[in-house]
mmCIF file with all atom_site columns, C-alpha atoms in Angstrom:
data_model
loop_
_atom_site.group_PDB
_atom_site.id
_atom_site.type_symbol
_atom_site.label_atom_id
_atom_site.label_alt_id
_atom_site.label_comp_id
_atom_site.label_asym_id
_atom_site.label_entity_id
_atom_site.label_seq_id
_atom_site.pdbx_PDB_ins_code
_atom_site.Cartn_x
_atom_site.Cartn_y
_atom_site.Cartn_z
_atom_site.occupancy
_atom_site.B_iso_or_equiv
_atom_site.pdbx_formal_charge
_atom_site.auth_seq_id
_atom_site.auth_comp_id
_atom_site.auth_asym_id
_atom_site.auth_atom_id
_atom_site.pdbx_PDB_model_num
ATOM 1   C CA . GLU A 1 1   ? 0.123   -0.095 -0.057  1.00 0.00 ? 1   GLU A CA 1
ATOM 2   C CA . ILE A 1 2   ? 1.226   3.500  -1.202  1.00 0.00 ? 2   ILE A CA 1
ATOM 3   C CA . VAL A 1 3   ? 1.367   5.592  2.413   1.00 0.00 ? 3   VAL A CA 1
ATOM 4   C CA . LEU A 1 4   ? 0.809   9.385  1.406   1.00 0.00 ? 4   LEU A CA 1
ATOM 5   C CA . THR A 1 5   ? 2.794   11.936 3.804   1.00 0.00 ? 5   THR A CA 1
ATOM 6   C CA . GLN A 1 6   ? 1.426   15.497 3.734   1.00 0.00 ? 6   GLN A CA 1
ATOM 7   C CA . SER A 1 7   ? 2.995   18.567 5.817   1.00 0.00 ? 7   SER A CA 1
ATOM 8   C CA . PRO A 1 8   ? 2.410   20.237 7.530   1.00 0.00 ? 8   PRO A CA 1
ATOM 9   C CA . ALA A 1 9   ? -0.831  19.115 9.287   1.00 0.00 ? 9   ALA A CA 1
ATOM 10  C CA . THR A 1 10  ? -1.318  22.469 9.746   1.00 0.00 ? 10  THR A CA 1
ATOM 11  C CA . LEU A 1 11  ? -0.604  26.158 7.593   1.00 0.00 ? 11  LEU A CA 1
ATOM 12  C CA . SER A 1 12  ? -1.457  29.420 9.427   1.00 0.00 ? 12  SER A CA 1
ATOM 13  C CA . LEU A 1 13  ? -1.305  32.370 7.038   1.00 0.00 ? 13  LEU A CA 1
ATOM 14  C CA . SER A 1 14  ? -3.062  35.754 5.718   1.00 0.00 ? 14  SER A CA 1
ATOM 15  C CA . PRO A 1 15  ? -5.229  36.377 2.858   1.00 0.00 ? 15  PRO A CA 1
ATOM 16  C CA . GLY A 1 16  ? -2.608  37.319 0.425   1.00 0.00 ? 16  GLY A CA 1
ATOM 17  C CA . GLU A 1 17  ? 0.397   34.882 1.301   1.00 0.00 ? 17  GLU A CA 1
ATOM 18  C CA . ARG A 1 18  ? 1.667   31.950 -0.763  1.00 0.00 ? 18  ARG A CA 1
ATOM 19  C CA . ALA A 1 19  ? 0.985   28.685 0.510   1.00 0.00 ? 19  ALA A CA 1
ATOM 20  C CA . THR A 1 20  ? 3.267   25.790 -0.009  1.00 0.00 ? 20  THR A CA 1
ATOM 21  C CA . LEU A 1 21  ? 1.313   22.221 0.740   1.00 0.00 ? 21  LEU A CA 1
ATOM 22  C CA . SER A 1 22  ? 3.894   18.931 0.399   1.00 0.00 ? 22  SER A CA 1
ATOM 23  C CA . CYS A 1 23  ? 2.612   15.246 -0.584  1.00 0.00 ? 23  CYS A CA 1
ATOM 24  C CA . ARG A 1 24  ? 5.401   13.015 -0.288  1.00 0.00 ? 24  ARG A CA 1
ATOM 25  C CA . ALA A 1 25  ? 4.581   8.538  -1.701  1.00 0.00 ? 25  ALA A CA 1
ATOM 26  C CA . SER A 1 26  ? 6.092   6.091  0.493   1.00 0.00 ? 26  SER A CA 1
ATOM 27  C CA . GLN A 1 27  ? 6.888   4.958  -3.025  1.00 0.00 ? 27  GLN A CA 1
ATOM 28  C CA . SER A 1 28  ? 7.037   6.588  -6.820  1.00 0.00 ? 28  SER A CA 1
ATOM 29  C CA . VAL A 1 29  ? 3.020   7.137  -7.762  1.00 0.00 ? 29  VAL A CA 1
ATOM 30  C CA . SER A 1 30  ? 4.594   8.855  -11.274 1.00 0.00 ? 30  SER A CA 1
ATOM 31  C CA . SER A 1 31  ? 2.242   11.440 -11.968 1.00 0.00 ? 31  SER A CA 1
ATOM 32  C CA . TYR A 1 32  ? -0.612  9.970  -10.560 1.00 0.00 ? 32  TYR A CA 1
ATOM 33  C CA . LEU A 1 33  ? -1.684  12.372 -8.222  1.00 0.00 ? 33  LEU A CA 1
ATOM 34  C CA . ALA A 1 34  ? -4.788  14.159 -7.215  1.00 0.00 ? 34  ALA A CA 1
ATOM 35  C CA . TRP A 1 35  ? -5.517  17.395 -5.196  1.00 0.00 ? 35  TRP A CA 1
ATOM 36  C CA . TYR A 1 36  ? -9.016  18.001 -3.325  1.00 0.00 ? 36  TYR A CA 1
ATOM 37  C CA . GLN A 1 37  ? -10.032 20.906 -1.154  1.00 0.00 ? 37  GLN A CA 1
ATOM 38  C CA . GLN A 1 38  ? -12.903 20.180 1.765   1.00 0.00 ? 38  GLN A CA 1
ATOM 39  C CA . LYS A 1 39  ? -14.752 22.938 2.878   1.00 0.00 ? 39  LYS A CA 1
ATOM 40  C CA . PRO A 1 40  ? -16.197 22.447 6.764   1.00 0.00 ? 40  PRO A CA 1
ATOM 41  C CA . GLY A 1 41  ? -19.116 20.629 6.229   1.00 0.00 ? 41  GLY A CA 1
ATOM 42  C CA . GLN A 1 42  ? -19.252 19.765 1.996   1.00 0.00 ? 42  GLN A CA 1
ATOM 43  C CA . ALA A 1 43  ? -18.094 17.547 -0.407  1.00 0.00 ? 43  ALA A CA 1
ATOM 44  C CA . PRO A 1 44  ? -14.701 17.064 -1.170  1.00 0.00 ? 44  PRO A CA 1
ATOM 45  C CA . ARG A 1 45  ? -13.870 19.121 -4.478  1.00 0.00 ? 45  ARG A CA 1
ATOM 46  C CA . LEU A 1 46  ? -11.137 18.192 -7.045  1.00 0.00 ? 46  LEU A CA 1
ATOM 47  C CA . LEU A 1 47  ? -8.171  21.090 -7.511  1.00 0.00 ? 47  LEU A CA 1
ATOM 48  C CA . ILE A 1 48  ? -5.302  19.472 -9.662  1.00 0.00 ? 48  ILE A CA 1
ATOM 49  C CA . TYR A 1 49  ? -5.061  15.353 -11.209 1.00 0.00 ? 49  TYR A CA 1
ATOM 50  C CA . ASP A 1 50  ? -2.050  13.829 -12.649 1.00 0.00 ? 50  ASP A CA 1
ATOM 51  C CA . ALA A 1 51  ? -0.012  16.148 -10.640 1.00 0.00 ? 51  ALA A CA 1
ATOM 52  C CA . SER A 1 52  ? -0.190  19.521 -12.681 1.00 0.00 ? 52  SER A CA 1
ATOM 53  C CA . ASN A 1 53  ? -3.484  19.701 -14.385 1.00 0.00 ? 53  ASN A CA 1
ATOM 54  C CA . ARG A 1 54  ? -6.129  21.897 -12.947 1.00 0.00 ? 54  ARG A CA 1
ATOM 55  C CA . ALA A 1 55  ? -9.670  20.125 -12.676 1.00 0.00 ? 55  ALA A CA 1
ATOM 56  C CA . THR A 1 56  ? -12.900 22.235 -14.728 1.00 0.00 ? 56  THR A CA 1
ATOM 57  C CA . GLY A 1 57  ? -13.327 25.437 -12.916 1.00 0.00 ? 57  GLY A CA 1
ATOM 58  C CA . ILE A 1 58  ? -10.087 25.649 -10.931 1.00 0.00 ? 58  ILE A CA 1
ATOM 59  C CA . PRO A 1 59  ? -8.698  29.351 -10.913 1.00 0.00 ? 59  PRO A CA 1
ATOM 60  C CA . ALA A 1 60  ? -4.968  29.619 -11.597 1.00 0.00 ? 60  ALA A CA 1
ATOM 61  C CA . ARG A 1 61  ? -3.992  30.386 -8.396  1.00 0.00 ? 61  ARG A CA 1
ATOM 62  C CA . PHE A 1 62  ? -3.874  27.031 -7.662  1.00 0.00 ? 62  PHE A CA 1
ATOM 63  C CA . SER A 1 63  ? -1.307  24.873 -9.027  1.00 0.00 ? 63  SER A CA 1
ATOM 64  C CA . GLY A 1 64  ? 0.394   21.498 -8.622  1.00 0.00 ? 64  GLY A CA 1
ATOM 65  C CA . SER A 1 65  ? 3.744   20.230 -9.040  1.00 0.00 ? 65  SER A CA 1
ATOM 66  C CA . GLY A 1 66  ? 6.555   17.272 -8.706  1.00 0.00 ? 66  GLY A CA 1
ATOM 67  C CA . SER A 1 67  ? 6.784   13.577 -10.010 1.00 0.00 ? 67  SER A CA 1
ATOM 68  C CA . GLY A 1 68  ? 7.309   9.911  -8.604  1.00 0.00 ? 68  GLY A CA 1
ATOM 69  C CA . THR A 1 69  ? 7.265   10.669 -4.634  1.00 0.00 ? 69  THR A CA 1
ATOM 70  C CA . ASP A 1 70  ? 7.399   14.129 -4.005  1.00 0.00 ? 70  ASP A CA 1
ATOM 71  C CA . PHE A 1 71  ? 4.808   16.165 -5.127  1.00 0.00 ? 71  PHE A CA 1
ATOM 72  C CA . THR A 1 72  ? 3.247   20.256 -4.093  1.00 0.00 ? 72  THR A CA 1
ATOM 73  C CA . LEU A 1 73  ? -0.160  22.347 -4.012  1.00 0.00 ? 73  LEU A CA 1
ATOM 74  C CA . THR A 1 74  ? 0.728   26.207 -4.274  1.00 0.00 ? 74  THR A CA 1
ATOM 75  C CA . ILE A 1 75  ? -2.208  28.439 -3.688  1.00 0.00 ? 75  ILE A CA 1
ATOM 76  C CA . SER A 1 76  ? -0.420  31.634 -5.083  1.00 0.00 ? 76  SER A CA 1
ATOM 77  C CA . SER A 1 77  ? -2.514  34.434 -3.108  1.00 0.00 ? 77  SER A CA 1
ATOM 78  C CA . LEU A 1 78  ? -5.062  33.270 -0.476  1.00 0.00 ? 78  LEU A CA 1
ATOM 79  C CA . GLU A 1 79  ? -8.257  34.423 -1.458  1.00 0.00 ? 79  GLU A CA 1
ATOM 80  C CA . PRO A 1 80  ? -10.907 34.346 1.921   1.00 0.00 ? 80  PRO A CA 1
ATOM 81  C CA . GLU A 1 81  ? -12.303 31.164 0.426   1.00 0.00 ? 81  GLU A CA 1
ATOM 82  C CA . ASP A 1 82  ? -9.643  29.050 0.272   1.00 0.00 ? 82  ASP A CA 1
ATOM 83  C CA . PHE A 1 83  ? -9.503  28.229 3.783   1.00 0.00 ? 83  PHE A CA 1
ATOM 84  C CA . ALA A 1 84  ? -9.840  24.736 4.036   1.00 0.00 ? 84  ALA A CA 1
ATOM 85  C CA . VAL A 1 85  ? -8.182  21.240 4.631   1.00 0.00 ? 85  VAL A CA 1
ATOM 86  C CA . TYR A 1 86  ? -6.705  19.378 0.998   1.00 0.00 ? 86  TYR A CA 1
ATOM 87  C CA . TYR A 1 87  ? -5.548  16.170 0.817   1.00 0.00 ? 87  TYR A CA 1
ATOM 88  C CA . CYS A 1 88  ? -3.809  14.748 -1.834  1.00 0.00 ? 88  CYS A CA 1
ATOM 89  C CA . GLN A 1 89  ? -4.464  11.029 -3.397  1.00 0.00 ? 89  GLN A CA 1
ATOM 90  C CA . GLN A 1 90  ? -3.210  8.850  -5.884  1.00 0.00 ? 90  GLN A CA 1
ATOM 91  C CA . ARG A 1 91  ? -4.050  6.474  -7.948  1.00 0.00 ? 91  ARG A CA 1
ATOM 92  C CA . ARG A 1 92  ? -0.451  4.254  -9.293  1.00 0.00 ? 92  ARG A CA 1
ATOM 93  C CA . ASN A 1 93  ? -1.112  2.130  -7.051  1.00 0.00 ? 93  ASN A CA 1
ATOM 94  C CA . TRP A 1 94  ? -4.395  0.480  -6.285  1.00 0.00 ? 94  TRP A CA 1
ATOM 95  C CA . PRO A 1 95  ? -5.952  -1.009 -4.698  1.00 0.00 ? 95  PRO A CA 1
ATOM 96  C CA . PRO A 1 96  ? -6.280  0.399  -2.436  1.00 0.00 ? 96  PRO A CA 1
ATOM 97  C CA . VAL A 1 97  ? -6.294  4.083  -3.664  1.00 0.00 ? 97  VAL A CA 1
ATOM 98  C CA . THR A 1 98  ? -4.982  6.049  -0.837  1.00 0.00 ? 98  THR A CA 1
ATOM 99  C CA . PHE A 1 99  ? -5.425  9.751  0.416   1.00 0.00 ? 99  PHE A CA 1
ATOM 100 C CA . GLY A 1 100 ? -2.843  11.632 2.541   1.00 0.00 ? 100 GLY A CA 1
ATOM 101 C CA . GLY A 1 101 ? -3.677  12.928 6.002   1.00 0.00 ? 101 GLY A CA 1
ATOM 102 C CA . GLY A 1 102 ? -4.874  16.500 5.344   1.00 0.00 ? 102 GLY A CA 1
ATOM 103 C CA . THR A 1 103 ? -3.029  19.506 5.461   1.00 0.00 ? 103 THR A CA 1
ATOM 104 C CA . LYS A 1 104 ? -5.676  22.504 7.059   1.00 0.00 ? 104 LYS A CA 1
ATOM 105 C CA . ILE A 1 105 ? -5.180  26.252 5.894   1.00 0.00 ? 105 ILE A CA 1
ATOM 106 C CA . GLU A 1 106 ? -6.077  28.209 8.727   1.00 0.00 ? 106 GLU A CA 1
ATOM 107 C CA . ILE A 1 107 ? -6.481  32.343 8.865   1.00 0.00 ? 107 ILE A CA 1
ATOM 108 C CA . LYS A 1 108 ? -3.398  33.613 10.557  1.00 0.00 ? 108 LYS A CA 1
ATOM 109 C CA . GLU B 2 1   ? -24.994 19.296 -14.244 1.00 0.00 ? 1   GLU B CA 1
ATOM 110 C CA . VAL B 2 2   ? -23.411 16.463 -12.594 1.00 0.00 ? 2   VAL B CA 1
ATOM 111 C CA . GLN B 2 3   ? -25.617 15.169 -9.985  1.00 0.00 ? 3   GLN B CA 1
ATOM 112 C CA . LEU B 2 4   ? -25.349 12.417 -7.144  1.00 0.00 ? 4   LEU B CA 1
ATOM 113 C CA . LEU B 2 5   ? -27.667 11.982 -4.041  1.00 0.00 ? 5   LEU B CA 1
ATOM 114 C CA . GLU B 2 6   ? -26.987 9.653  -1.787  1.00 0.00 ? 6   GLU B CA 1
ATOM 115 C CA . SER B 2 7   ? -29.469 7.471  0.671   1.00 0.00 ? 7   SER B CA 1
ATOM 116 C CA . GLY B 2 8   ? -30.185 4.576  2.984   1.00 0.00 ? 8   GLY B CA 1
ATOM 117 C CA . GLY B 2 9   ? -27.322 5.900  6.054   1.00 0.00 ? 9   GLY B CA 1
ATOM 118 C CA . GLY B 2 10  ? -28.850 6.174  9.576   1.00 0.00 ? 10  GLY B CA 1
ATOM 119 C CA . LEU B 2 11  ? -28.101 4.048  12.979  1.00 0.00 ? 11  LEU B CA 1
ATOM 120 C CA . VAL B 2 12  ? -27.239 0.263  12.982  1.00 0.00 ? 12  VAL B CA 1
ATOM 121 C CA . GLN B 2 13  ? -26.638 -1.891 15.979  1.00 0.00 ? 13  GLN B CA 1
ATOM 122 C CA . PRO B 2 14  ? -22.690 -3.385 15.452  1.00 0.00 ? 14  PRO B CA 1
ATOM 123 C CA . GLY B 2 15  ? -23.338 -6.970 13.504  1.00 0.00 ? 15  GLY B CA 1
ATOM 124 C CA . GLY B 2 16  ? -26.183 -5.308 11.045  1.00 0.00 ? 16  GLY B CA 1
ATOM 125 C CA . SER B 2 17  ? -26.785 -4.977 7.867   1.00 0.00 ? 17  SER B CA 1
ATOM 126 C CA . LEU B 2 18  ? -27.554 -1.278 5.792   1.00 0.00 ? 18  LEU B CA 1
ATOM 127 C CA . ARG B 2 19  ? -27.979 -0.248 1.951   1.00 0.00 ? 19  ARG B CA 1
ATOM 128 C CA . LEU B 2 20  ? -27.298 2.717  0.553   1.00 0.00 ? 20  LEU B CA 1
ATOM 129 C CA . SER B 2 21  ? -28.079 4.332  -2.774  1.00 0.00 ? 21  SER B CA 1
ATOM 130 C CA . CYS B 2 22  ? -26.232 7.292  -4.833  1.00 0.00 ? 22  CYS B CA 1
ATOM 131 C CA . ALA B 2 23  ? -28.838 8.540  -7.260  1.00 0.00 ? 23  ALA B CA 1
ATOM 132 C CA . ALA B 2 24  ? -26.817 9.915  -10.506 1.00 0.00 ? 24  ALA B CA 1
ATOM 133 C CA . SER B 2 25  ? -27.858 12.369 -13.111 1.00 0.00 ? 25  SER B CA 1
ATOM 134 C CA . GLY B 2 26  ? -26.394 14.664 -15.126 1.00 0.00 ? 26  GLY B CA 1
ATOM 135 C CA . PHE B 2 27  ? -24.378 11.930 -17.466 1.00 0.00 ? 27  PHE B CA 1
ATOM 136 C CA . THR B 2 28  ? -23.703 8.935  -18.778 1.00 0.00 ? 28  THR B CA 1
ATOM 137 C CA . PHE B 2 29  ? -24.172 6.515  -15.764 1.00 0.00 ? 29  PHE B CA 1
ATOM 138 C CA . SER B 2 30  ? -22.487 3.814  -17.961 1.00 0.00 ? 30  SER B CA 1
ATOM 139 C CA . ASN B 2 31  ? -19.746 5.414  -19.152 1.00 0.00 ? 31  ASN B CA 1
ATOM 140 C CA . TYR B 2 32  ? -18.303 5.854  -15.800 1.00 0.00 ? 32  TYR B CA 1
ATOM 141 C CA . ALA B 2 33  ? -16.597 3.704  -12.686 1.00 0.00 ? 33  ALA B CA 1
ATOM 142 C CA . MET B 2 34  ? -18.085 4.870  -10.089 1.00 0.00 ? 34  MET B CA 1
ATOM 143 C CA . ASN B 2 35  ? -16.677 4.919  -6.542  1.00 0.00 ? 35  ASN B CA 1
ATOM 144 C CA . TRP B 2 36  ? -17.558 4.845  -2.484  1.00 0.00 ? 36  TRP B CA 1
ATOM 145 C CA . VAL B 2 37  ? -15.324 6.910  -0.167  1.00 0.00 ? 37  VAL B CA 1
ATOM 146 C CA . ARG B 2 38  ? -16.301 7.332  3.483   1.00 0.00 ? 38  ARG B CA 1
ATOM 147 C CA . GLN B 2 39  ? -15.026 10.584 6.286   1.00 0.00 ? 39  GLN B CA 1
ATOM 148 C CA . ALA B 2 40  ? -14.998 8.759  10.077  1.00 0.00 ? 40  ALA B CA 1
ATOM 149 C CA . PRO B 2 41  ? -16.134 11.852 11.893  1.00 0.00 ? 41  PRO B CA 1
ATOM 150 C CA . GLY B 2 42  ? -13.328 14.847 12.623  1.00 0.00 ? 42  GLY B CA 1
ATOM 151 C CA . LYS B 2 43  ? -10.839 12.209 10.072  1.00 0.00 ? 43  LYS B CA 1
ATOM 152 C CA . GLY B 2 44  ? -10.021 12.063 6.844   1.00 0.00 ? 44  GLY B CA 1
ATOM 153 C CA . LEU B 2 45  ? -11.089 10.125 3.625   1.00 0.00 ? 45  LEU B CA 1
ATOM 154 C CA . GLU B 2 46  ? -10.763 6.838  3.044   1.00 0.00 ? 46  GLU B CA 1
ATOM 155 C CA . TRP B 2 47  ? -11.383 4.672  -0.065  1.00 0.00 ? 47  TRP B CA 1
ATOM 156 C CA . VAL B 2 48  ? -14.264 2.035  0.133   1.00 0.00 ? 48  VAL B CA 1
ATOM 157 C CA . SER B 2 49  ? -14.895 0.411  -3.361  1.00 0.00 ? 49  SER B CA 1
ATOM 158 C CA . THR B 2 50  ? -15.149 1.102  -6.730  1.00 0.00 ? 50  THR B CA 1
ATOM 159 C CA . ILE B 2 51  ? -17.316 -0.788 -10.045 1.00 0.00 ? 51  ILE B CA 1
ATOM 160 C CA . SER B 2 52  ? -16.582 -0.603 -13.023 1.00 0.00 ? 52  SER B CA 1
ATOM 161 C CA . GLY B 2 53  ? -18.855 1.246  -15.578 1.00 0.00 ? 53  GLY B CA 1
ATOM 162 C CA . SER B 2 54  ? -20.032 -1.904 -17.063 1.00 0.00 ? 54  SER B CA 1
ATOM 163 C CA . GLY B 2 55  ? -20.102 -3.307 -13.369 1.00 0.00 ? 55  GLY B CA 1
ATOM 164 C CA . ASP B 2 56  ? -18.455 -6.157 -14.478 1.00 0.00 ? 56  ASP B CA 1
ATOM 165 C CA . SER B 2 57  ? -14.903 -5.593 -11.989 1.00 0.00 ? 57  SER B CA 1
ATOM 166 C CA . THR B 2 58  ? -15.234 -4.108 -8.303  1.00 0.00 ? 58  THR B CA 1
ATOM 167 C CA . TYR B 2 59  ? -12.753 -3.662 -5.874  1.00 0.00 ? 59  TYR B CA 1
ATOM 168 C CA . TYR B 2 60  ? -12.365 -3.210 -2.196  1.00 0.00 ? 60  TYR B CA 1
ATOM 169 C CA . ALA B 2 61  ? -10.540 -1.911 0.492   1.00 0.00 ? 61  ALA B CA 1
ATOM 170 C CA . ASP B 2 62  ? -9.221  -4.216 3.093   1.00 0.00 ? 62  ASP B CA 1
ATOM 171 C CA . SER B 2 63  ? -10.838 -3.198 5.511   1.00 0.00 ? 63  SER B CA 1
ATOM 172 C CA . VAL B 2 64  ? -14.440 -3.915 3.996   1.00 0.00 ? 64  VAL B CA 1
ATOM 173 C CA . LYS B 2 65  ? -13.726 -6.592 1.616   1.00 0.00 ? 65  LYS B CA 1
ATOM 174 C CA . GLY B 2 66  ? -16.009 -9.461 2.814   1.00 0.00 ? 66  GLY B CA 1
ATOM 175 C CA . ARG B 2 67  ? -18.521 -7.583 4.129   1.00 0.00 ? 67  ARG B CA 1
ATOM 176 C CA . PHE B 2 68  ? -19.538 -4.795 2.027   1.00 0.00 ? 68  PHE B CA 1
ATOM 177 C CA . THR B 2 69  ? -20.278 -5.231 -1.943  1.00 0.00 ? 69  THR B CA 1
ATOM 178 C CA . ILE B 2 70  ? -20.966 -2.279 -4.940  1.00 0.00 ? 70  ILE B CA 1
ATOM 179 C CA . SER B 2 71  ? -23.295 -3.044 -6.673  1.00 0.00 ? 71  SER B CA 1
ATOM 180 C CA . ARG B 2 72  ? -24.835 -0.205 -9.942  1.00 0.00 ? 72  ARG B CA 1
ATOM 181 C CA . ASP B 2 73  ? -28.096 -0.670 -11.843 1.00 0.00 ? 73  ASP B CA 1
ATOM 182 C CA . SER B 2 74  ? -27.594 1.534  -14.737 1.00 0.00 ? 74  SER B CA 1
ATOM 183 C CA . SER B 2 75  ? -31.509 0.694  -15.499 1.00 0.00 ? 75  SER B CA 1
ATOM 184 C CA . LYS B 2 76  ? -31.862 3.726  -12.880 1.00 0.00 ? 76  LYS B CA 1
ATOM 185 C CA . ASN B 2 77  ? -28.807 4.927  -12.490 1.00 0.00 ? 77  ASN B CA 1
ATOM 186 C CA . THR B 2 78  ? -28.058 4.294  -8.909  1.00 0.00 ? 78  THR B CA 1
ATOM 187 C CA . LEU B 2 79  ? -24.846 2.785  -7.387  1.00 0.00 ? 79  LEU B CA 1
ATOM 188 C CA . TYR B 2 80  ? -25.273 0.834  -4.064  1.00 0.00 ? 80  TYR B CA 1
ATOM 189 C CA . LEU B 2 81  ? -23.035 -0.271 -1.237  1.00 0.00 ? 81  LEU B CA 1
ATOM 190 C CA . GLN B 2 82  ? -24.369 -2.986 0.694   1.00 0.00 ? 82  GLN B CA 1
ATOM 191 C CA . MET B 2 83  ? -22.830 -3.550 3.861   1.00 0.00 ? 83  MET B CA 1
ATOM 192 C CA . SER B 2 84  ? -23.244 -6.247 6.178   1.00 0.00 ? 84  SER B CA 1
ATOM 193 C CA . SER B 2 85  ? -21.069 -7.274 9.567   1.00 0.00 ? 85  SER B CA 1
ATOM 194 C CA . LEU B 2 86  ? -21.330 -3.676 10.250  1.00 0.00 ? 86  LEU B CA 1
ATOM 195 C CA . ARG B 2 87  ? -18.392 -2.760 13.049  1.00 0.00 ? 87  ARG B CA 1
ATOM 196 C CA . ALA B 2 88  ? -17.842 0.330  15.096  1.00 0.00 ? 88  ALA B CA 1
ATOM 197 C CA . GLU B 2 89  ? -15.424 1.846  13.200  1.00 0.00 ? 89  GLU B CA 1
ATOM 198 C CA . ASP B 2 90  ? -17.605 1.603  10.012  1.00 0.00 ? 90  ASP B CA 1
ATOM 199 C CA . THR B 2 91  ? -19.450 4.317  11.046  1.00 0.00 ? 91  THR B CA 1
ATOM 200 C CA . ALA B 2 92  ? -18.946 7.690  8.982   1.00 0.00 ? 92  ALA B CA 1
ATOM 201 C CA . LEU B 2 93  ? -19.964 9.654  6.036   1.00 0.00 ? 93  LEU B CA 1
ATOM 202 C CA . TYR B 2 94  ? -20.131 7.791  3.022   1.00 0.00 ? 94  TYR B CA 1
ATOM 203 C CA . TYR B 2 95  ? -19.363 9.640  -0.234  1.00 0.00 ? 95  TYR B CA 1
ATOM 204 C CA . CYS B 2 96  ? -20.105 8.540  -3.910  1.00 0.00 ? 96  CYS B CA 1
ATOM 205 C CA . ALA B 2 97  ? -18.369 9.879  -6.303  1.00 0.00 ? 97  ALA B CA 1
ATOM 206 C CA . LYS B 2 98  ? -17.948 9.335  -10.107 1.00 0.00 ? 98  LYS B CA 1
ATOM 207 C CA . SER B 2 99  ? -14.387 8.691  -11.771 1.00 0.00 ? 99  SER B CA 1
ATOM 208 C CA . PHE B 2 100 ? -13.022 11.928 -13.817 1.00 0.00 ? 100 PHE B CA 1
ATOM 209 C CA . THR B 2 101 ? -12.752 9.646  -16.855 1.00 0.00 ? 101 THR B CA 1
ATOM 210 C CA . GLY B 2 102 ? -13.743 6.497  -18.488 1.00 0.00 ? 102 GLY B CA 1
ATOM 211 C CA . GLY B 2 103 ? -12.611 3.281  -17.812 1.00 0.00 ? 103 GLY B CA 1
ATOM 212 C CA . VAL B 2 104 ? -11.237 2.603  -14.779 1.00 0.00 ? 104 VAL B CA 1
ATOM 213 C CA . ALA B 2 105 ? -10.399 5.499  -13.202 1.00 0.00 ? 105 ALA B CA 1
ATOM 214 C CA . VAL B 2 106 ? -10.043 6.428  -9.902  1.00 0.00 ? 106 VAL B CA 1
ATOM 215 C CA . THR B 2 107 ? -9.735  10.257 -9.373  1.00 0.00 ? 107 THR B CA 1
ATOM 216 C CA . PHE B 2 108 ? -12.934 11.536 -8.513  1.00 0.00 ? 108 PHE B CA 1
ATOM 217 C CA . ASP B 2 109 ? -14.480 14.883 -10.013 1.00 0.00 ? 109 ASP B CA 1
ATOM 218 C CA . TYR B 2 110 ? -18.290 14.747 -8.691  1.00 0.00 ? 110 TYR B CA 1
ATOM 219 C CA . TRP B 2 111 ? -19.202 13.848 -5.074  1.00 0.00 ? 111 TRP B CA 1
ATOM 220 C CA . GLY B 2 112 ? -22.689 14.178 -3.684  1.00 0.00 ? 112 GLY B CA 1
ATOM 221 C CA . GLN B 2 113 ? -22.516 14.842 -0.234  1.00 0.00 ? 113 GLN B CA 1
ATOM 222 C CA . GLY B 2 114 ? -22.994 12.270 1.268   1.00 0.00 ? 114 GLY B CA 1
ATOM 223 C CA . THR B 2 115 ? -24.768 9.784  3.351   1.00 0.00 ? 115 THR B CA 1
ATOM 224 C CA . LEU B 2 116 ? -24.148 9.604  7.882   1.00 0.00 ? 116 LEU B CA 1
ATOM 225 C CA . VAL B 2 117 ? -23.891 5.815  8.763   1.00 0.00 ? 117 VAL B CA 1
ATOM 226 C CA . THR B 2 118 ? -23.708 5.168  12.744  1.00 0.00 ? 118 THR B CA 1
ATOM 227 C CA . VAL B 2 119 ? -22.596 1.902  13.882  1.00 0.00 ? 119 VAL B CA 1
ATOM 228 C CA . SER B 2 120 ? -23.714 1.360  17.805  1.00 0.00 ? 120 SER B CA 1
ATOM 229 C CA . SER B 2 121 ? -25.910 0.041  20.244  1.00 0.00 ? 121 SER B CA 1
#
């Protein structure tokens, strides 16, 4: 089973700041990594698929990078609606599909 | 517009059974694999099961294998999850999620709002 480790667990930032979230895989997942955003009381929303491709309707301030075992989700300038929990997920080697433990971006 | 509407959750005793449903609309249901993903209260996301568009292939997390059965009815555009031998650790919000592309892809582009399953005596 591929384990995904996200860091940091919590990121305290202010609106307008840049957010950098990390996801590290226990073995290579090539580029088969997705990122999701989840706000309280809501279902997750697909942001990025295959490491660097924005899903439909996702603003350009969200970008993904990386391959192999190290991945990054960057939010170039935080908007108020971006404060949420973010999960990475791999589909390189499944079953099982695995998710990271999440990174919460909170308002500083 | 893609819509996924789960139902069937509730309170069940340990060892009991429950069937979840997910009514899908806004896309050609049989063209896409479908999935169940759960989230225990205050916890992260856990993949549960995937079924191919044709229904011929099914996949399960080890934690539910042998106890849960995923199925689909394309005439009704509905996904199901039959859960049996339920345990306290199955308590979670269960999401139905559509696969992003054709084939058995496990990137999830649309999610329902979830149905809550509580296993407790």
